[in-house]
């Protein structure tokens, strides 16, 4: 029993397995369990395993530079004009056998009458190989012991094979578009995922190689939003539903990002978006397979990325305008967090609802994913900007760090720490099983600096908030200024000093965090202090006002008659896999759950119906204000950045949150869904509409 526990079967699954008959699980030589013949007796959909592989140990962490992205270049107008089917107001996409869709709002028409024509970007969805590390690795088992991968006959260190990604321009993370409000950008996303490069496609990713790119949380017309509700509207008349309601190989879509703040209100200007896949039923596997891109947002009036501009806020950033219309901002660094698990060759890929416990030893060392882990997927290697355990050398000055959680289910909590004795492999500290997640620890790590939070997923905060640590839930962004000249005790940093961004939230399953463990300190990024550098930046006491909420907001929060959406575990007759529901209903894009008139506003109650899970509930189209959590007016101590808006409600167990939001500028179908992407794909989503 103890050994089986190590492969993370739930107790419930264990009971089912043992009830189903003896000998259904075999133990392999490396101490992992492999199910055998489970499917025949357990029946479809009723049983699945939570076993994830033990990734090989990365032997030389913190040797590889953190990739710091630079701005993607737009396509010159002369080139775009020569395209076979150039972008235009009546040419929004190319779908085989269909007339093109149209843009509902194009620059030159109110309310964007004075906006220039968009800069045009081209992003190809491509199959490529990706290296999470250049370090040799040591194959280990779930006890942390050296082990021989199946069929190799030796346990010596080795190099990893490349993992197969489906990436924006074949990279992970994908390109970064630096975006300035009032300067529209149009991105042509083209599907080239049918082009083979010899890498194994493995067993996850939309089976028809489709994509649907969503700019999270753009104030975007429905047809450019890339959501499976509007995709149903687009593709259902063509007889294409589910994953076929998306852009397949040979097809493309022009997503138009106008840079028009909701209501024309500068207080609605946002700060950091990301774009990622949103194919119905395959968002988790497509995102995990690499469909992640970044879009830092700049405000031409007060936050244009130029710390010397005395008319602005002077947040850290040295701007260089490029001749192609793009611009780069130094000292302004996006950090994309993503956890992965690499195949150990002995962990089953299939469970009772899809197979018989098959393993794939030939995929050893490549990314591993199962489409339906009931809890949500968590990996044991934590990466930043696509690399495991990278190093960032910083100048001695202030930086703006933009954090994004692009993980499937993992919630992080970050602190800045110093360590005298450095990092140690978790297995060398005696840890085994789930405690190996993260691979390394800094046992003597102590907090050494604070974060000054300036923005959350709803843009700049009204005032900065000083924080010792902060949580980062899936899809959320939080931005901070960190001053690398001085420790929090007042002593100056010195060249070659080392510190770490450390994850202190132990979360061994995708359900929610484990009980608090002060020994859980996983270093994810090493920071090395470099030379001095000029610094003209400031952290002003006031950043930006937040848009108003109606005076009756608190009364509304107590009103039990407002629309309520309760997230809960349940069963659906539609599909045995659909067990994540909202108000007891599985996602059905043909029946929007609620409609709103354009330019109206509403209160919604979002509730976590269960105590055993957390759910990051994301609502498209406009950010919302949190009015109250569990009846307590926002902001509360746990959420000091509720002073601003947000687009993901981080629902603690059994939490009840009342939000206020508006529905402006566009019409069409949008969605709201859990951003634990396994939950989303197993139906925790609803469609909703804005009507003229
Ligand atoms: Cu969820």
XYZ file of C-alpha atoms and ligand atoms in Angstrom:
693
model
C 0.000 0.000 0.000
C 2.752 2.403 0.893
C 4.433 1.978 -2.469
C 1.218 2.506 -4.330
C 0.616 5.697 -2.391
C 3.795 7.044 -3.860
C 2.294 7.068 -7.292
C -0.354 9.369 -5.944
C -3.438 7.310 -6.326
C -6.276 8.797 -4.416
C -7.600 6.762 -1.566
C -10.896 6.496 -3.387
C -9.197 5.145 -6.485
C -7.239 2.728 -4.361
C -10.430 1.361 -2.885
C -11.906 0.958 -6.326
C -8.821 -0.773 -7.590
C -8.618 -3.218 -4.763
C -12.342 -3.858 -4.997
C -11.935 -4.571 -8.707
C -9.746 -7.584 -8.210
C -6.312 -8.643 -7.145
C -3.252 -8.248 -9.305
C -4.464 -5.279 -11.261
C -1.416 -3.294 -10.345
C 2.092 -4.552 -10.835
C 5.115 -2.993 -9.252
C 7.978 -2.307 -11.580
C 11.597 -2.706 -10.641
C 11.900 1.030 -10.091
C 9.223 1.093 -7.453
C 6.414 2.524 -9.523
C 3.064 0.988 -10.065
C 1.712 0.224 -13.477
C -1.923 -0.606 -13.847
C -2.702 -3.711 -15.789
C -6.027 -4.542 -17.324
C -7.881 -1.974 -15.294
C -10.083 -0.707 -18.078
C -11.962 -3.915 -18.686
C -13.330 -4.123 -15.199
C -13.604 -0.527 -14.080
C -15.747 0.859 -16.872
C -15.349 4.082 -18.832
C -14.650 7.251 -17.011
C -15.109 5.981 -13.521
C -11.505 5.520 -12.590
C -8.357 7.403 -13.229
C -5.002 7.712 -11.637
C -3.170 10.678 -10.259
C 0.264 9.203 -10.890
C 2.714 11.612 -12.470
C 6.269 10.681 -13.336
C 9.333 11.496 -11.279
C 11.328 13.721 -13.608
C 15.062 13.106 -13.868
C 17.101 15.314 -11.549
C 18.711 18.311 -13.235
C 22.318 17.997 -12.078
C 23.640 21.497 -12.751
C 20.896 23.962 -11.882
C 21.358 27.732 -12.040
C 23.912 27.726 -14.835
C 21.740 28.803 -17.704
C 20.798 32.440 -18.337
C 17.146 33.351 -17.994
C 15.843 34.075 -21.498
C 14.739 37.725 -21.442
C 12.459 38.289 -24.415
C 12.755 41.264 -26.731
C 9.883 42.857 -28.614
C 8.579 41.008 -31.627
C 8.907 42.913 -34.891
C 5.792 43.760 -36.906
C 5.662 42.888 -40.603
C 6.489 45.842 -42.890
C 3.404 47.290 -44.556
C 4.814 46.679 -48.033
C 5.085 42.981 -47.225
C 1.590 42.795 -45.729
C 0.125 44.551 -48.768
C 1.635 41.823 -50.912
C -0.014 38.990 -48.964
C -2.467 36.888 -50.910
C -5.216 37.777 -48.464
C -4.167 40.896 -46.541
C -5.950 41.874 -43.344
C -8.924 44.203 -43.654
C -12.242 45.000 -42.010
C -14.073 42.346 -44.052
C -11.340 39.716 -43.970
C -11.026 38.548 -40.388
C -10.154 34.907 -40.925
C -9.617 32.102 -43.390
C -11.647 28.973 -42.768
C -11.861 26.271 -45.433
C -15.202 26.281 -47.223
C -16.443 29.497 -45.602
C -16.564 33.192 -46.409
C -14.306 35.276 -44.170
C -15.645 36.615 -40.915
C -15.678 40.400 -40.448
C -14.283 42.681 -37.734
C -17.032 44.429 -35.787
C -14.850 47.470 -35.132
C -11.978 48.687 -37.302
C -9.767 51.728 -36.697
C -11.335 54.789 -38.309
C -14.805 54.120 -36.891
C -16.114 55.520 -33.609
C -15.061 55.093 -30.860
C -11.653 54.481 -32.444
C -12.113 56.990 -35.271
C -8.734 58.618 -34.730
C -6.733 55.403 -34.231
C -4.105 54.471 -36.810
C -4.344 51.293 -38.858
C -2.912 48.358 -36.928
C 0.667 47.220 -36.869
C 0.506 43.706 -38.304
C 2.240 40.756 -36.660
C 2.435 37.237 -38.044
C 2.612 34.289 -35.680
C 2.795 30.748 -36.979
C 1.667 27.832 -34.858
C 4.532 25.413 -35.370
C 5.803 22.064 -34.153
C 9.273 22.397 -32.678
C 11.680 20.918 -30.181
C 12.346 22.591 -26.845
C 15.089 22.159 -24.248
C 14.056 22.925 -20.675
C 17.699 22.630 -19.641
C 21.162 22.173 -21.098
C 22.311 20.381 -17.940
C 22.861 16.636 -17.787
C 20.216 14.852 -15.763
C 20.229 11.889 -13.404
C 17.333 9.448 -13.829
C 15.764 8.904 -10.396
C 12.768 7.030 -9.070
C 10.081 8.244 -6.690
C 12.351 7.350 -3.752
C 14.975 9.699 -5.163
C 17.346 6.821 -5.982
C 19.381 6.560 -9.175
C 17.535 4.330 -11.587
C 17.958 2.938 -15.100
C 15.322 4.199 -17.517
C 13.522 1.213 -19.059
C 15.497 -0.467 -21.796
C 18.731 1.445 -21.206
C 20.515 -0.869 -18.795
C 22.381 1.884 -16.967
C 21.638 4.646 -14.490
C 24.344 7.056 -15.573
C 23.610 10.778 -16.077
C 22.581 11.698 -19.586
C 21.196 14.554 -21.667
C 17.470 15.006 -22.141
C 15.849 14.545 -25.517
C 14.030 17.600 -26.819
C 10.394 17.920 -25.834
C 7.879 18.466 -28.604
C 6.085 21.778 -28.437
C 3.272 23.377 -30.406
C 4.504 26.930 -30.122
C 3.856 30.433 -31.360
C 6.570 30.663 -34.021
C 7.814 27.356 -32.651
C 9.113 28.786 -29.375
C 8.249 28.393 -25.700
C 7.308 30.742 -24.353
C 6.235 32.342 -27.599
C 6.978 35.869 -28.766
C 6.461 39.012 -26.725
C 4.490 41.850 -28.289
C 5.131 45.153 -26.540
C 1.843 46.968 -26.904
C 0.945 50.603 -26.422
C -2.649 51.714 -25.922
C -4.269 53.599 -28.828
C -1.858 51.890 -31.256
C -3.781 48.874 -32.573
C -2.045 45.592 -33.308
C -3.379 42.858 -35.523
C -1.903 39.408 -35.153
C -2.338 36.885 -37.914
C -2.204 33.474 -36.239
C -1.554 30.792 -38.870
C -1.810 27.059 -38.374
C 1.225 25.110 -39.592
C 0.891 22.288 -37.078
C 0.540 19.712 -39.850
C 4.165 20.265 -40.861
C 6.236 17.496 -39.332
C 9.724 17.925 -38.016
C 10.334 14.319 -37.042
C 9.640 14.812 -33.347
C 7.062 12.495 -31.765
C 3.668 14.169 -31.396
C 2.977 12.112 -28.237
C -0.510 11.735 -26.836
C -1.618 15.245 -25.890
C -2.580 18.380 -27.790
C -5.752 18.855 -29.837
C -5.909 15.716 -32.005
C -6.831 17.714 -35.106
C -3.848 20.070 -34.512
C -6.247 22.991 -34.049
C -5.583 26.255 -32.224
C -7.724 29.092 -30.900
C -5.698 31.971 -29.479
C -7.166 34.032 -26.645
C -5.592 37.276 -25.501
C -6.156 37.002 -21.779
C -7.951 39.436 -20.788
C -8.082 41.767 -23.773
C -11.004 44.147 -24.121
C -11.505 42.523 -27.475
C -14.280 41.968 -29.999
C -15.745 38.482 -29.702
C -14.422 37.367 -33.101
C -10.882 38.319 -32.075
C -11.206 36.971 -28.530
C -10.408 33.357 -29.336
C -12.919 31.770 -27.004
C -14.853 28.516 -27.476
C -18.221 30.266 -27.072
C -17.683 32.550 -30.061
C -15.915 29.691 -31.891
C -19.171 27.747 -31.626
C -20.955 30.665 -33.308
C -18.317 30.729 -36.039
C -17.917 27.020 -36.711
C -21.180 25.318 -35.799
C -22.875 26.451 -39.035
C -20.029 24.641 -40.832
C -20.744 21.450 -38.901
C -17.608 21.853 -36.789
C -17.971 21.502 -33.025
C -15.752 20.826 -29.990
C -12.052 20.829 -30.988
C -13.059 21.223 -34.631
C -14.549 24.627 -33.732
C -11.080 26.140 -34.035
C -8.483 26.939 -36.693
C -7.086 23.804 -38.298
C -3.922 23.397 -40.404
C -3.985 25.709 -43.410
C -6.381 28.143 -41.717
C -5.669 31.474 -40.076
C -7.332 34.195 -38.027
C -6.566 37.898 -37.618
C -7.052 38.845 -33.976
C -7.389 42.626 -33.719
C -6.243 44.243 -30.475
C -7.411 47.839 -30.640
C -5.828 49.266 -27.517
C -9.080 50.993 -26.690
C -9.718 51.023 -22.947
C -13.252 50.053 -21.950
C -15.509 53.090 -22.041
C -12.656 55.182 -23.433
C -11.665 55.540 -19.777
C -7.909 55.772 -19.168
C -8.450 54.236 -15.747
C -9.325 51.007 -17.610
C -5.854 50.732 -19.151
C -4.364 47.344 -18.309
C -0.764 46.391 -17.785
C 0.179 42.814 -18.695
C -1.651 40.337 -20.872
C -0.666 36.958 -22.203
C -2.052 35.065 -25.129
C -2.661 31.358 -24.954
C -4.667 28.592 -26.527
C -8.374 28.080 -25.822
C -9.541 25.143 -27.996
C -12.721 23.584 -26.643
C -11.743 20.508 -24.637
C -8.001 20.805 -25.330
C -6.921 24.073 -23.755
C -4.884 22.338 -21.056
C -2.895 20.148 -23.412
C -2.376 22.883 -26.017
C -1.165 25.376 -23.406
C 1.012 22.735 -21.748
C 2.389 21.916 -25.190
C 3.650 25.463 -25.508
C 0.965 27.881 -26.716
C 1.921 30.772 -24.445
C 2.897 34.311 -25.498
C 3.382 37.617 -23.679
C 1.975 41.092 -24.148
C 3.194 43.770 -21.735
C 0.969 46.841 -22.074
C 2.070 50.448 -21.970
C 0.077 53.601 -21.374
C 1.242 56.420 -23.674
C 0.359 59.040 -21.065
C 1.755 57.835 -17.759
C 3.441 54.458 -18.256
C 5.185 54.300 -21.600
C 8.221 52.388 -20.389
C 10.405 55.459 -20.047
C 11.639 56.285 -16.552
C 13.076 59.596 -17.748
C 9.692 60.901 -18.930
C 8.813 63.408 -16.223
C 5.177 63.597 -17.366
C 4.702 59.921 -16.486
C 4.985 57.740 -13.392
C 8.664 56.963 -14.027
C 8.338 53.287 -13.194
C 11.521 51.332 -13.989
C 12.139 51.033 -17.716
C 14.503 52.430 -20.345
C 12.736 52.570 -23.663
C 14.232 52.154 -27.108
C 11.996 52.864 -30.080
C 12.764 50.576 -33.003
C 12.499 51.672 -36.629
C 9.871 48.994 -37.355
C 7.344 50.567 -34.968
C 8.065 48.243 -32.043
C 9.927 49.249 -28.891
C 11.975 47.547 -26.203
C 12.091 48.376 -22.513
C 15.151 47.470 -20.496
C 14.865 46.649 -16.769
C 11.253 45.586 -17.375
C 11.310 41.787 -17.356
C 8.428 39.330 -17.812
C 8.737 36.121 -15.781
C 6.557 33.262 -17.022
C 6.169 30.380 -14.560
C 5.260 26.924 -15.826
C 5.687 23.537 -14.199
C 6.348 20.412 -16.183
C 6.869 16.702 -15.623
C 9.201 14.678 -17.808
C 8.407 11.084 -18.639
C 10.175 8.440 -16.533
C 9.040 5.672 -18.862
C 7.253 3.740 -16.114
C 4.323 5.982 -15.201
C 1.102 5.044 -16.981
C -0.135 7.356 -19.714
C -3.524 5.749 -19.877
C -5.990 4.898 -17.205
C -9.287 3.101 -17.156
C -11.202 5.614 -19.212
C -8.718 5.676 -22.070
C -6.743 2.465 -21.908
C -5.023 -0.062 -19.746
C -2.184 1.638 -17.967
C 0.073 1.870 -21.001
C 3.537 3.306 -20.485
C 5.690 5.002 -23.106
C 9.338 4.264 -22.316
C 10.303 5.564 -25.776
C 9.246 9.049 -24.641
C 11.574 9.035 -21.630
C 12.708 12.561 -20.722
C 10.081 14.350 -22.815
C 7.133 16.291 -21.435
C 4.464 14.101 -19.905
C 0.794 15.004 -19.694
C -2.442 13.254 -19.023
C -5.563 14.929 -20.211
C -7.726 13.974 -17.233
C -6.026 13.963 -13.931
C -8.999 14.570 -11.716
C -7.129 16.913 -9.430
C -5.450 18.974 -12.073
C -1.953 18.579 -13.388
C 1.099 19.578 -11.352
C 4.649 19.033 -12.573
C 7.801 18.578 -10.529
C 10.138 20.838 -12.530
C 9.375 24.550 -12.183
C 10.489 26.641 -15.145
C 10.830 30.372 -15.762
C 10.620 31.686 -19.330
C 10.929 28.101 -20.578
C 14.057 27.118 -18.611
C 14.483 25.075 -15.460
C 16.523 26.813 -12.747
C 17.779 29.792 -14.768
C 19.978 32.677 -13.591
C 19.294 36.371 -14.075
C 22.161 38.805 -13.651
C 20.781 42.192 -12.695
C 22.320 45.632 -12.511
C 22.399 47.329 -9.116
C 19.235 49.356 -9.587
C 15.443 49.018 -9.611
C 13.631 46.596 -11.917
C 10.051 46.061 -12.924
C 9.282 42.334 -12.798
C 6.080 41.117 -14.455
C 5.042 37.757 -13.046
C 2.721 35.449 -14.987
C 1.561 32.010 -13.936
C 1.183 29.967 -17.136
C 0.893 26.671 -15.247
C -2.048 24.323 -15.604
C -3.015 24.115 -11.925
C -0.087 25.072 -9.683
C -0.376 28.012 -7.299
C 2.936 29.588 -6.293
C 3.890 31.801 -3.389
C 7.100 33.701 -3.975
C 9.667 35.257 -1.644
C 13.068 36.813 -2.262
C 15.643 34.922 -0.198
C 19.346 34.701 0.501
C 21.087 31.512 1.470
C 24.561 31.085 2.967
C 24.886 27.416 2.195
C 23.027 27.433 -1.123
C 20.690 24.975 -2.727
C 20.565 21.227 -2.128
C 18.820 18.522 -4.126
C 15.636 17.530 -2.318
C 16.583 13.862 -2.609
C 19.920 14.527 -0.886
C 17.971 16.042 1.996
C 16.107 12.758 2.347
C 12.877 13.719 0.624
C 10.944 11.210 -1.485
C 7.716 11.009 -3.448
C 5.728 14.230 -3.778
C 8.299 16.006 -1.625
C 10.684 15.790 -4.573
C 8.553 18.332 -6.444
C 10.679 21.325 -7.308
C 13.826 19.146 -7.153
C 15.886 21.604 -5.063
C 15.540 23.406 -1.725
C 17.364 26.251 -0.035
C 17.186 24.903 3.531
C 18.702 27.987 5.169
C 16.927 30.469 2.876
C 15.830 33.671 4.634
C 13.830 36.529 3.233
C 16.173 39.362 2.236
C 14.111 41.782 0.164
C 10.520 42.890 -0.230
C 8.421 43.250 -3.328
C 6.698 46.547 -4.060
C 3.574 45.585 -5.939
C 2.483 48.082 -8.589
C -0.003 46.082 -10.687
C -2.193 43.002 -10.689
C -4.211 41.328 -13.442
C -6.416 44.426 -13.636
C -3.588 46.885 -14.279
C -1.862 49.432 -12.066
C -2.925 49.611 -8.430
C -4.083 52.951 -7.008
C -1.087 52.858 -4.665
C 1.905 50.524 -4.373
C 1.671 47.721 -1.819
C 4.801 46.460 -0.026
C 4.791 42.680 0.302
C 6.987 40.052 1.917
C 5.525 37.389 -0.354
C 2.628 36.964 -2.727
C 0.581 34.189 -4.251
C 0.394 33.676 -7.997
C -2.577 31.623 -9.145
C -2.950 30.190 -12.653
C -3.356 32.879 -15.339
C -2.827 35.713 -12.877
C -0.288 38.459 -13.304
C 1.284 40.575 -10.627
C 3.952 43.221 -11.148
C 6.558 44.435 -8.741
C 9.379 46.878 -8.422
C 12.406 45.326 -6.759
C 15.335 47.482 -5.731
C 18.473 45.397 -6.160
C 20.736 47.983 -4.493
C 19.666 47.358 -0.905
C 18.534 44.512 1.327
C 15.502 44.985 3.514
C 17.709 45.384 6.592
C 19.234 48.456 4.921
C 22.606 47.007 3.984
C 23.725 47.553 0.413
C 24.024 44.687 -2.019
C 27.428 43.940 -3.455
C 28.495 42.721 -6.854
C 28.211 38.918 -7.179
C 25.762 38.622 -4.292
C 23.273 35.858 -4.980
C 19.607 35.644 -4.097
C 16.712 33.487 -5.157
C 13.083 33.792 -6.014
C 11.731 30.964 -3.899
C 8.384 29.169 -4.058
C 7.165 28.496 -0.523
C 3.754 27.058 -1.385
C 3.796 23.289 -1.217
C 1.161 22.020 -3.613
C 1.633 18.344 -4.373
C -1.686 17.858 -6.165
C -3.786 20.091 -8.381
C -6.521 20.301 -5.728
C -5.054 23.035 -3.573
C -2.012 23.716 -1.417
C -0.878 21.210 1.205
C -0.725 22.223 4.843
C 1.930 24.829 5.482
C 5.498 23.536 5.602
C 8.211 25.996 6.648
C 10.837 23.669 5.150
C 9.342 23.939 1.681
C 11.605 26.499 -0.022
C 12.095 25.737 -3.710
C 14.454 28.089 -5.536
C 13.088 28.767 -9.017
C 15.255 31.641 -10.242
C 18.706 32.683 -9.102
C 19.480 36.393 -9.213
C 23.092 37.575 -9.282
C 23.865 41.199 -8.519
C 25.993 42.812 -11.229
C 27.420 46.252 -11.868
C 25.917 49.581 -10.904
C 23.749 51.261 -13.507
C 21.991 54.620 -13.790
C 18.488 54.581 -12.364
C 16.038 57.398 -13.037
C 13.022 55.412 -11.927
C 10.641 56.176 -9.089
C 7.978 54.328 -7.186
C 5.389 57.075 -6.813
C 3.072 57.050 -3.820
C 0.069 57.212 -6.178
C -0.151 55.200 -9.376
C -3.579 55.351 -10.973
C -7.131 55.780 -9.813
C -9.442 52.813 -10.111
C -12.738 53.252 -11.977
C -15.711 53.957 -9.743
C -18.169 51.386 -8.535
C -21.790 52.331 -7.810
C -22.536 53.662 -4.346
C -24.879 50.759 -3.625
C -22.204 48.123 -4.210
C -22.124 46.771 -0.679
C -25.881 46.493 -0.494
C -25.788 44.624 -3.786
C -23.203 42.263 -2.350
C -25.728 41.186 0.275
C -28.458 40.725 -2.306
C -28.953 36.993 -2.790
C -30.906 37.573 -6.005
C -27.927 38.662 -8.115
C -26.759 36.158 -10.756
C -24.804 33.435 -8.986
C -22.357 30.960 -10.455
C -21.328 28.099 -8.244
C -18.305 25.995 -9.165
C -18.553 22.439 -8.040
C -17.608 18.863 -8.615
C -20.338 16.762 -10.164
C -21.307 14.322 -12.853
C -22.709 15.062 -16.278
C -24.772 12.736 -18.408
C -23.217 14.342 -21.480
C -19.820 12.785 -20.878
C -18.444 10.765 -17.998
C -15.308 12.921 -18.121
C -17.268 16.113 -17.454
C -17.049 16.312 -13.739
C -16.290 19.964 -13.203
C -19.479 21.948 -13.419
C -20.880 25.420 -12.882
C -24.358 25.436 -11.362
C -24.464 21.714 -12.035
C -24.104 22.209 -15.790
C -21.288 21.184 -18.099
C -20.027 23.714 -20.662
C -22.485 23.988 -23.537
C -21.608 26.739 -26.021
C -25.015 26.437 -27.673
C -26.762 27.707 -24.544
C -25.244 30.896 -23.110
C -25.907 30.969 -19.381
C -26.574 34.703 -19.220
C -26.883 37.718 -21.496
C -26.174 41.385 -20.919
C -27.046 44.455 -22.942
C -24.087 46.379 -24.259
C -23.201 49.278 -21.947
C -24.965 47.673 -19.016
C -23.408 46.663 -15.707
C -24.013 43.877 -13.263
C -23.097 42.222 -10.009
C -22.274 38.532 -10.133
C -21.717 36.173 -7.253
C -18.994 33.599 -7.873
C -18.904 30.787 -5.343
C -16.707 27.782 -4.739
C -19.216 25.080 -3.891
C -16.626 22.756 -2.412
C -14.067 22.745 0.343
C -11.557 20.436 -1.276
C -10.437 22.492 -4.252
C -9.406 25.980 -5.255
C -10.609 27.417 -8.561
C -9.189 30.408 -10.420
C -12.326 31.606 -12.232
C -11.547 33.777 -15.254
C -14.145 35.994 -16.923
C -13.457 37.366 -20.392
C -13.921 40.831 -21.942
C -13.604 43.277 -19.012
C -11.949 43.137 -15.643
C -14.149 43.227 -12.573
C -14.036 44.862 -9.166
C -14.146 42.575 -6.176
C -16.834 44.036 -3.906
C -16.760 41.487 -1.101
C -15.287 38.121 -0.235
C -17.359 35.953 2.088
C -19.398 39.048 2.868
C -16.356 41.072 3.959
C -15.880 44.258 1.929
C -12.779 44.255 -0.292
C -9.888 44.686 0.081
C -9.250 42.254 2.914
C -5.852 41.470 4.404
C -5.384 38.412 2.233
C -6.042 40.392 -0.972
C -4.504 43.862 -0.565
C -4.539 44.358 -4.347
C -8.324 44.161 -4.480
C -7.958 47.940 -4.556
C -7.618 47.501 -8.332
C -9.548 45.342 -10.777
C -8.789 41.753 -11.769
C -9.821 39.163 -14.340
C -9.344 35.958 -12.340
C -11.263 35.350 -9.113
C -8.994 33.202 -6.966
C -11.569 31.134 -5.102
C -10.374 29.659 -1.840
C -12.215 26.541 -0.631
C -15.919 27.350 -0.103
C -15.325 31.039 -0.801
C -18.083 33.327 -2.032
C -17.060 36.443 -3.987
C -19.273 39.248 -5.268
C -17.933 41.164 -8.229
C -19.047 44.175 -10.209
C -18.464 44.448 -13.925
C -19.516 46.249 -17.071
C -20.113 45.084 -20.651
C -18.878 47.644 -23.115
C -17.843 48.320 -26.722
C -18.473 44.925 -28.343
C -21.216 42.359 -28.814
C -20.946 38.609 -29.139
C -20.311 35.474 -27.159
C -17.705 35.227 -24.439
C -16.937 32.677 -21.746
C -16.114 32.400 -18.064
C -14.206 29.356 -16.851
C -11.918 27.848 -14.302
C -8.276 28.492 -15.194
C -7.213 25.224 -13.653
C -7.119 24.115 -17.263
C -7.918 20.474 -16.548
C -11.088 21.740 -14.914
C -11.868 23.987 -17.876
C -11.424 21.126 -20.329
C -13.721 18.952 -18.248
C -16.536 21.411 -18.544
C -16.078 24.038 -15.803
C -17.005 26.865 -18.162
C -20.074 28.746 -19.309
C -20.796 30.887 -22.338
C -22.411 34.310 -21.965
C -23.386 37.023 -24.405
C -23.339 40.751 -24.916
C -26.337 41.821 -26.988
C -26.761 45.114 -28.894
Cu -11.275 24.662 -11.047
